[in-house]
Amino acid sequence: MMPQVVIVGGGMVGLSLSLMLAKANIRVKLLEAIQYPDLSESELHHYHSSFDARNSALSRRSVEIYNKLGLWARLQEYATPIRQVHITEEGGFGKARLLAEQENVENFGQVIENAWLGRVLLSEVKKNNLIELIDGIEVTALTQNEKQVTVQAKRKQENIQIQSQLVVAADGRDSFCRQALGVDASVHDYEQVAIVTTVQTSKPHHHVGFERFSALGPLALLPLPGENRRSVVWPVKKGTEEQWLGSENDQKFLDALQHTYGGRAGKFEKTGKRFCYPLSQVLSHKQAIGRVVLMGNAAHTIHPVAGQGFNLCLRDADVLVRFLSNHLKTSEDIGDQELLKAYEQARLIDQQRVIKFCDTVVRGFSHQNPVLKFVRNTGLIAFDIIPGIKPIVATYAMGLKA
């Protein structure tokens, strides 16, 4: 029996999309190049905080999506709400604050450790009868005609051919599928590398998230489970990252955080292992190509400055599943090309708004010219005091105007 949807790429976007499709009673074949680790259900019931975990800030819309899937009750144990957001610039006079209570919401979103989010998603996929998971498989070719898409793949010494009416390519920034389809992408290198880790501070975080712009780069500090644990995402100039990596540089990294952030968190006492990855903006020129849809970083890779990338991908997935579900009520062709083009068009406004916002913030705060710095700080004050601006920004940040 032909699977209704094949997903190439089993990262968090691919895992989430497969569960959304299964919830809509659509069969899925999920292909992932990496061999997943064995995962026993018992591992999900013993939470141990890790100083090596990467993290995601889930908007309220993203939380709603996982709640619809019946997963939020399990995920919530590993999540921490953001109830305030503070925006400042090192050496500047301006500041802006968003308070959840003033916006009449319980929180702006939740920060969750990716290791635990991934474990819950993977365990749900493995036990779902509508999802066939094939890991350790490499896609080697992708072709299509008017009626179907053919995926050629290799698993160990076995050559595999899979056919489907619809393929969703969620295989990352350097998507093989996008290249196999001959789709170009616009690439902008920010000349930055993101340093990612978890730290412990002497003062509790009180559910406050900070965006602190500095000469080194925009520092994001977000609350994590445990009153004194915080997630760090710190984009720095490419070529300078080695001085912040390695256990021998732990104290140097903590001292740099202390200098940039000040004493609001008390003392930065402990840091986990630092990960790093280069930052660029990669925007596919097309997202619906015949019977193939590009999703996740394959469609749009954006700067993490506002923590919007994964949330945008989840909204894409949610809308795609809605389009497919409605279409299947009157047609058996789930890969109808006009349907997929309509989906692509429906997502453009939300995508373009988020992409432009993130890019503008990065470029706007990257210059240390005193005049520009004065303008930026004046803008932060205006944002903080002019009525009517904060609710608009908060609504978009929560993903509720998609």
GROMACS .gro file of N, CA, C and O in nm, residues 152-245:
model
  376
  152GLN      N    1   1.467   0.750  -0.405
  152GLN     CA    2   1.567   0.644  -0.405
  152GLN      C    3   1.653   0.663  -0.280
  152GLN      O    4   1.696   0.774  -0.250
  153ALA      N    5   1.678   0.554  -0.208
  153ALA     CA    6   1.753   0.565  -0.084
  153ALA      C    7   1.837   0.441  -0.061
  153ALA      O    8   1.815   0.335  -0.125
  154LYS      N    9   1.930   0.453   0.032
  154LYS     CA   10   2.018   0.341   0.066
  154LYS      C   11   2.024   0.327   0.217
  154LYS      O   12   2.046   0.424   0.289
  155ARG      N   13   2.006   0.203   0.265
  155ARG     CA   14   2.016   0.173   0.407
  155ARG      C   15   2.110   0.054   0.423
  155ARG      O   16   2.077  -0.056   0.382
  156LYS      N   17   2.228   0.083   0.480
  156LYS     CA   18   2.335  -0.016   0.486
  156LYS      C   19   2.365  -0.060   0.342
  156LYS      O   20   2.402   0.020   0.259
  157GLN      N   21   2.349  -0.187   0.310
  157GLN     CA   22   2.379  -0.235   0.175
  157GLN      C   23   2.253  -0.249   0.088
  157GLN      O   24   2.260  -0.295  -0.025
  158GLU      N   25   2.139  -0.205   0.143
  158GLU     CA   26   2.012  -0.223   0.073
  158GLU      C   27   1.971  -0.097  -0.001
  158GLU      O   28   1.969   0.013   0.056
  159ASN      N   29   1.936  -0.111  -0.128
  159ASN     CA   30   1.880  -0.001  -0.206
  159ASN      C   31   1.728  -0.005  -0.196
  159ASN      O   32   1.667  -0.111  -0.214
  160ILE      N   33   1.669   0.109  -0.166
  160ILE     CA   34   1.526   0.116  -0.141
  160ILE      C   35   1.462   0.218  -0.235
  160ILE      O   36   1.518   0.327  -0.258
  161GLN      N   37   1.346   0.186  -0.288
  161GLN     CA   38   1.268   0.280  -0.368
  161GLN      C   39   1.132   0.298  -0.304
  161GLN      O   40   1.063   0.201  -0.273
  162ILE      N   41   1.094   0.425  -0.282
  162ILE     CA   42   0.967   0.457  -0.218
  162ILE      C   43   0.891   0.553  -0.308
  162ILE      O   44   0.947   0.652  -0.357
  163GLN      N   45   0.764   0.527  -0.327
  163GLN     CA   46   0.680   0.615  -0.408
  163GLN      C   47   0.563   0.668  -0.325
  163GLN      O   48   0.510   0.598  -0.240
  164SER      N   49   0.527   0.791  -0.353
  164SER     CA   50   0.419   0.854  -0.278
  164SER      C   51   0.358   0.966  -0.360
  164SER      O   52   0.421   1.021  -0.451
  165GLN      N   53   0.235   1.001  -0.326
  165GLN     CA   54   0.171   1.115  -0.391
  165GLN      C   55   0.231   1.247  -0.343
  165GLN      O   56   0.226   1.347  -0.414
  166LEU      N   57   0.288   1.247  -0.222
  166LEU     CA   58   0.340   1.370  -0.164
  166LEU      C   59   0.465   1.341  -0.083
  166LEU      O   60   0.468   1.247  -0.002
  167VAL      N   61   0.569   1.423  -0.103
  167VAL     CA   62   0.690   1.418  -0.022
  167VAL      C   63   0.711   1.554   0.044
  167VAL      O   64   0.699   1.658  -0.021
  168VAL      N   65   0.737   1.551   0.175
  168VAL     CA   66   0.774   1.673   0.247
  168VAL      C   67   0.922   1.661   0.281
  168VAL      O   68   0.965   1.568   0.349
  169ALA      N   69   1.001   1.755   0.231
  169ALA     CA   70   1.145   1.756   0.254
  169ALA      C   71   1.176   1.847   0.372
  169ALA      O   72   1.167   1.969   0.361
  170ALA      N   73   1.211   1.786   0.484
  170ALA     CA   74   1.249   1.861   0.603
  170ALA      C   75   1.391   1.820   0.641
  170ALA      O   76   1.421   1.789   0.756
  171ASP      N   77   1.479   1.821   0.540
  171ASP     CA   78   1.614   1.767   0.558
  171ASP      C   79   1.721   1.873   0.574
  171ASP      O   80   1.836   1.856   0.535
  172GLY      N   81   1.684   1.987   0.636
  172GLY     CA   82   1.783   2.081   0.683
  172GLY      C   83   1.824   2.191   0.588
  172GLY      O   84   1.783   2.196   0.472
  173ARG      N   85   1.909   2.278   0.640
  173ARG     CA   86   1.954   2.398   0.567
  173ARG      C   87   2.018   2.364   0.433
  173ARG      O   88   1.996   2.433   0.333
  174ASP      N   89   2.098   2.258   0.429
  174ASP     CA   90   2.165   2.219   0.306
  174ASP      C   91   2.089   2.107   0.235
  174ASP      O   92   2.149   2.016   0.178
  175SER      N   93   1.960   2.115   0.239
  175SER     CA   94   1.867   2.012   0.190
  175SER      C   95   1.911   1.944   0.060
  175SER      O   96   1.924   2.008  -0.045
  176PHE      N   97   1.932   1.812   0.067
  176PHE     CA   98   1.960   1.734  -0.055
  176PHE      C   99   1.840   1.738  -0.148
  176PHE      O  100   1.854   1.749  -0.270
  177CYS      N  101   1.722   1.728  -0.092
  177CYS     CA  102   1.600   1.726  -0.174
  177CYS      C  103   1.584   1.855  -0.252
  177CYS      O  104   1.547   1.853  -0.370
  178ARG      N  105   1.610   1.967  -0.188
  178ARG     CA  106   1.599   2.095  -0.257
  178ARG      C  107   1.695   2.100  -0.374
  178ARG      O  108   1.660   2.145  -0.485
  179GLN      N  109   1.815   2.053  -0.353
  179GLN     CA  110   1.914   2.054  -0.460
  179GLN      C  111   1.877   1.955  -0.570
  179GLN      O  112   1.895   1.983  -0.689
  180ALA      N  113   1.825   1.839  -0.531
  180ALA     CA  114   1.786   1.738  -0.631
  180ALA      C  115   1.674   1.789  -0.720
  180ALA      O  116   1.664   1.750  -0.838
  181LEU      N  117   1.590   1.876  -0.667
  181LEU     CA  118   1.480   1.933  -0.744
  181LEU      C  119   1.525   2.052  -0.829
  181LEU      O  120   1.446   2.107  -0.907
  182GLY      N  121   1.650   2.096  -0.810
  182GLY     CA  122   1.701   2.209  -0.886
  182GLY      C  123   1.649   2.343  -0.839
  182GLY      O  124   1.644   2.439  -0.918
  183VAL      N  125   1.611   2.351  -0.713
  183VAL     CA  126   1.556   2.475  -0.658
  183VAL      C  127   1.669   2.558  -0.596
  183VAL      O  128   1.745   2.507  -0.512
  184ASP      N  129   1.681   2.681  -0.639
  184ASP     CA  130   1.784   2.770  -0.584
  184ASP      C  131   1.740   2.827  -0.449
  184ASP      O  132   1.621   2.829  -0.416
  185ALA      N  133   1.838   2.877  -0.375
  185ALA     CA  134   1.811   2.942  -0.247
  185ALA      C  135   1.900   3.064  -0.233
  185ALA      O  136   2.015   3.065  -0.280
  186SER      N  137   1.846   3.169  -0.172
  186SER     CA  138   1.924   3.289  -0.143
  186SER      C  139   1.995   3.269  -0.010
  186SER      O  140   1.933   3.231   0.089
  187VAL      N  141   2.126   3.294  -0.008
  187VAL     CA  142   2.206   3.270   0.111
  187VAL      C  143   2.275   3.399   0.155
  187VAL      O  144   2.338   3.467   0.074
  188HIS      N  145   2.259   3.434   0.282
  188HIS     CA  146   2.332   3.547   0.339
  188HIS      C  147   2.408   3.499   0.462
  188HIS      O  148   2.347   3.448   0.557
  189ASP      N  149   2.539   3.513   0.461
  189ASP     CA  150   2.623   3.474   0.574
  189ASP      C  151   2.633   3.593   0.669
  189ASP      O  152   2.680   3.700   0.632
  190TYR      N  153   2.586   3.573   0.794
  190TYR     CA  154   2.591   3.681   0.892
  190TYR      C  155   2.731   3.701   0.950
  190TYR      O  156   2.751   3.792   1.031
  191GLU      N  157   2.825   3.616   0.910
  191GLU     CA  158   2.961   3.621   0.965
  191GLU      C  159   2.958   3.610   1.118
  191GLU      O  160   3.038   3.672   1.188
  192GLN      N  161   2.865   3.530   1.168
  192GLN     CA  162   2.852   3.505   1.310
  192GLN      C  163   2.846   3.355   1.337
  192GLN      O  164   2.807   3.277   1.252
  193VAL      N  165   2.884   3.319   1.458
  193VAL     CA  166   2.873   3.182   1.506
  193VAL      C  167   2.798   3.186   1.638
  193VAL      O  168   2.831   3.266   1.726
  194ALA      N  169   2.696   3.103   1.654
  194ALA     CA  170   2.618   3.102   1.778
  194ALA      C  171   2.684   3.010   1.880
  194ALA      O  172   2.709   2.893   1.852
  195ILE      N  173   2.712   3.065   1.997
  195ILE     CA  174   2.759   2.986   2.110
  195ILE      C  175   2.636   2.949   2.193
  195ILE      O  176   2.560   3.038   2.234
  196VAL      N  177   2.614   2.819   2.215
  196VAL     CA  178   2.494   2.772   2.284
  196VAL      C  179   2.533   2.688   2.404
  196VAL      O  180   2.616   2.597   2.392
  197THR      N  181   2.474   2.718   2.519
  197THR     CA  182   2.503   2.640   2.639
  197THR      C  183   2.397   2.665   2.745
  197THR      O  184   2.298   2.735   2.722
  198THR      N  185   2.420   2.609   2.863
  198THR     CA  186   2.336   2.632   2.980
  198THR      C  187   2.425   2.678   3.094
  198THR      O  188   2.537   2.627   3.110
  199VAL      N  189   2.377   2.776   3.171
  199VAL     CA  190   2.457   2.828   3.283
  199VAL      C  191   2.375   2.826   3.412
  199VAL      O  192   2.252   2.816   3.410
  200GLN      N  193   2.448   2.839   3.521
  200GLN     CA  194   2.385   2.851   3.653
  200GLN      C  195   2.425   2.984   3.712
  200GLN      O  196   2.541   3.025   3.704
  201THR      N  197   2.328   3.054   3.771
  201THR     CA  198   2.353   3.184   3.832
  201THR      C  199   2.317   3.183   3.979
  201THR      O  200   2.240   3.098   4.024
  202SER      N  201   2.373   3.277   4.053
  202SER     CA  202   2.349   3.279   4.198
  202SER      C  203   2.209   3.331   4.233
  202SER      O  204   2.157   3.302   4.340
  203LYS      N  205   2.148   3.407   4.141
  203LYS     CA  206   2.012   3.457   4.163
  203LYS      C  207   1.914   3.380   4.076
  203LYS      O  208   1.947   3.339   3.965
  204PRO      N  209   1.791   3.358   4.123
  204PRO     CA  210   1.690   3.289   4.042
  204PRO      C  211   1.648   3.372   3.922
  204PRO      O  212   1.658   3.495   3.922
  205HIS      N  213   1.599   3.306   3.818
  205HIS     CA  214   1.563   3.375   3.695
  205HIS      C  215   1.426   3.441   3.700
  205HIS      O  216   1.397   3.531   3.621
  206HIS      N  217   1.340   3.399   3.792
  206HIS     CA  218   1.205   3.456   3.807
  206HIS      C  219   1.128   3.458   3.675
  206HIS      O  220   1.048   3.547   3.650
  207HIS      N  221   1.156   3.362   3.588
  207HIS     CA  222   1.084   3.345   3.460
  207HIS      C  223   1.099   3.467   3.368
  207HIS      O  224   1.007   3.502   3.294
  208VAL      N  225   1.218   3.529   3.374
  208VAL     CA  226   1.246   3.646   3.290
  208VAL      C  227   1.342   3.605   3.178
  208VAL      O  228   1.444   3.539   3.203
  209GLY      N  229   1.308   3.641   3.056
  209GLY     CA  230   1.397   3.621   2.942
  209GLY      C  231   1.462   3.753   2.905
  209GLY      O  232   1.397   3.858   2.907
  210PHE      N  233   1.591   3.750   2.874
  210PHE     CA  234   1.666   3.872   2.841
  210PHE      C  235   1.723   3.864   2.701
  210PHE      O  236   1.773   3.760   2.658
  211GLU      N  237   1.713   3.976   2.630
  211GLU     CA  238   1.786   3.995   2.504
  211GLU      C  239   1.877   4.115   2.528
  211GLU      O  240   1.830   4.227   2.550
  212ARG      N  241   2.007   4.088   2.529
  212ARG     CA  242   2.106   4.190   2.563
  212ARG      C  243   2.199   4.209   2.443
  212ARG      O  244   2.274   4.119   2.407
  213PHE      N  245   2.191   4.324   2.380
  213PHE     CA  246   2.274   4.351   2.263
  213PHE      C  247   2.409   4.407   2.309
  213PHE      O  248   2.414   4.497   2.393
  214SER      N  249   2.516   4.348   2.255
  214SER     CA  250   2.650   4.389   2.296
  214SER      C  251   2.741   4.397   2.174
  214SER      O  252   2.704   4.354   2.064
  215ALA      N  253   2.864   4.447   2.196
  215ALA     CA  254   2.960   4.456   2.087
  215ALA      C  255   3.000   4.318   2.037
  215ALA      O  256   3.034   4.301   1.920
  216LEU      N  257   2.995   4.217   2.125
  216LEU     CA  258   3.028   4.081   2.084
  216LEU      C  259   2.916   4.017   2.001
  216LEU      O  260   2.941   3.935   1.915
  217GLY      N  261   2.791   4.055   2.031
  217GLY     CA  262   2.677   3.998   1.961
  217GLY      C  263   2.555   4.000   2.051
  217GLY      O  264   2.565   4.030   2.171
  218PRO      N  265   2.435   3.967   1.998
  218PRO     CA  266   2.311   3.971   2.077
  218PRO      C  267   2.300   3.849   2.169
  218PRO      O  268   2.288   3.737   2.123
  219LEU      N  269   2.306   3.873   2.298
  219LEU     CA  270   2.303   3.766   2.398
  219LEU      C  271   2.159   3.740   2.444
  219LEU      O  272   2.091   3.831   2.489
  220ALA      N  273   2.115   3.615   2.431
  220ALA     CA  274   1.982   3.576   2.480
  220ALA      C  275   1.999   3.486   2.601
  220ALA      O  276   2.073   3.387   2.595
  221LEU      N  277   1.931   3.522   2.711
  221LEU     CA  278   1.930   3.441   2.833
  221LEU      C  279   1.786   3.407   2.864
  221LEU      O  280   1.703   3.496   2.883
  222LEU      N  281   1.755   3.278   2.869
  222LEU     CA  282   1.618   3.234   2.891
  222LEU      C  283   1.610   3.141   3.011
  222LEU      O  284   1.704   3.064   3.038
  223PRO      N  285   1.499   3.144   3.084
  223PRO     CA  286   1.485   3.061   3.204
  223PRO      C  287   1.467   2.913   3.171
  223PRO      O  288   1.404   2.878   3.071
  224LEU      N  289   1.522   2.827   3.257
  224LEU     CA  290   1.511   2.682   3.243
  224LEU      C  291   1.461   2.621   3.373
  224LEU      O  292   1.461   2.687   3.477
  225PRO      N  293   1.416   2.495   3.370
  225PRO     CA  294   1.376   2.428   3.494
  225PRO      C  295   1.486   2.435   3.598
  225PRO      O  296   1.603   2.416   3.568
  226GLY      N  297   1.447   2.463   3.720
  226GLY     CA  298   1.546   2.490   3.824
  226GLY      C  299   1.561   2.641   3.833
  226GLY      O  300   1.586   2.709   3.732
  227GLU      N  301   1.544   2.698   3.950
  227GLU     CA  302   1.535   2.845   3.962
  227GLU      C  303   1.658   2.919   3.912
  227GLU      O  304   1.649   3.036   3.876
  228ASN      N  305   1.774   2.853   3.911
  228ASN     CA  306   1.898   2.924   3.881
  228ASN      C  307   1.963   2.882   3.749
  228ASN      O  308   2.077   2.916   3.723
  229ARG      N  309   1.890   2.808   3.666
  229ARG     CA  310   1.944   2.762   3.539
  229ARG      C  311   1.890   2.848   3.424
  229ARG      O  312   1.773   2.881   3.420
  230ARG      N  313   1.980   2.882   3.332
  230ARG     CA  314   1.942   2.966   3.218
  230ARG      C  315   2.006   2.914   3.090
  230ARG      O  316   2.118   2.864   3.090
  231SER      N  317   1.930   2.928   2.983
  231SER     CA  318   1.980   2.894   2.850
  231SER      C  319   2.054   3.015   2.792
  231SER      O  320   2.010   3.129   2.809
  232VAL      N  321   2.164   2.989   2.724
  232VAL     CA  322   2.243   3.095   2.661
  232VAL      C  323   2.251   3.070   2.512
  232VAL      O  324   2.288   2.960   2.469
  233VAL      N  325   2.217   3.172   2.433
  233VAL     CA  326   2.245   3.173   2.290
  233VAL      C  327   2.316   3.305   2.262
  233VAL      O  328   2.257   3.412   2.278
  234TRP      N  329   2.441   3.293   2.220
  234TRP     CA  330   2.523   3.414   2.206
  234TRP      C  331   2.594   3.413   2.071
  234TRP      O  332   2.699   3.351   2.056
  235PRO      N  333   2.538   3.478   1.970
  235PRO     CA  334   2.607   3.489   1.842
  235PRO      C  335   2.727   3.583   1.853
  235PRO      O  336   2.714   3.697   1.897
  236VAL      N  337   2.844   3.533   1.813
  236VAL     CA  338   2.967   3.612   1.817
  236VAL      C  339   3.028   3.615   1.677
  236VAL      O  340   2.990   3.538   1.589
  237LYS      N  341   3.123   3.703   1.657
  237LYS     CA  342   3.185   3.718   1.526
  237LYS      C  343   3.256   3.589   1.484
  237LYS      O  344   3.327   3.527   1.563
  238LYS      N  345   3.233   3.549   1.360
  238LYS     CA  346   3.297   3.427   1.309
  238LYS      C  347   3.449   3.441   1.320
  238LYS      O  348   3.507   3.546   1.288
  239GLY      N  349   3.513   3.335   1.365
  239GLY     CA  350   3.657   3.337   1.381
  239GLY      C  351   3.702   3.363   1.523
  239GLY      O  352   3.820   3.345   1.557
  240THR      N  353   3.606   3.407   1.609
  240THR     CA  354   3.640   3.434   1.750
  240THR      C  355   3.587   3.325   1.843
  240THR      O  356   3.609   3.332   1.964
  241GLU      N  357   3.519   3.224   1.787
  241GLU     CA  358   3.447   3.129   1.873
  241GLU      C  359   3.538   3.036   1.952
  241GLU      O  360   3.501   2.992   2.062
  242GLU      N  361   3.656   3.005   1.902
  242GLU     CA  362   3.742   2.907   1.969
  242GLU      C  363   3.779   2.949   2.111
  242GLU      O  364   3.797   2.866   2.199
  243GLN      N  365   3.790   3.078   2.133
  243GLN     CA  366   3.829   3.126   2.266
  243GLN      C  367   3.721   3.102   2.370
  243GLN      O  368   3.749   3.110   2.492
  244TRP      N  369   3.598   3.069   2.326
  244TRP     CA  370   3.489   3.048   2.421
  244TRP      C  371   3.457   2.899   2.439
  244TRP      O  372   3.375   2.864   2.523
  245LEU      N  373   3.521   2.813   2.362
  245LEU     CA  374   3.490   2.671   2.365
  245LEU      C  375   3.592   2.596   2.450
  245LEU      O  376   3.700   2.645   2.480
   0.00000   0.00000   0.00000
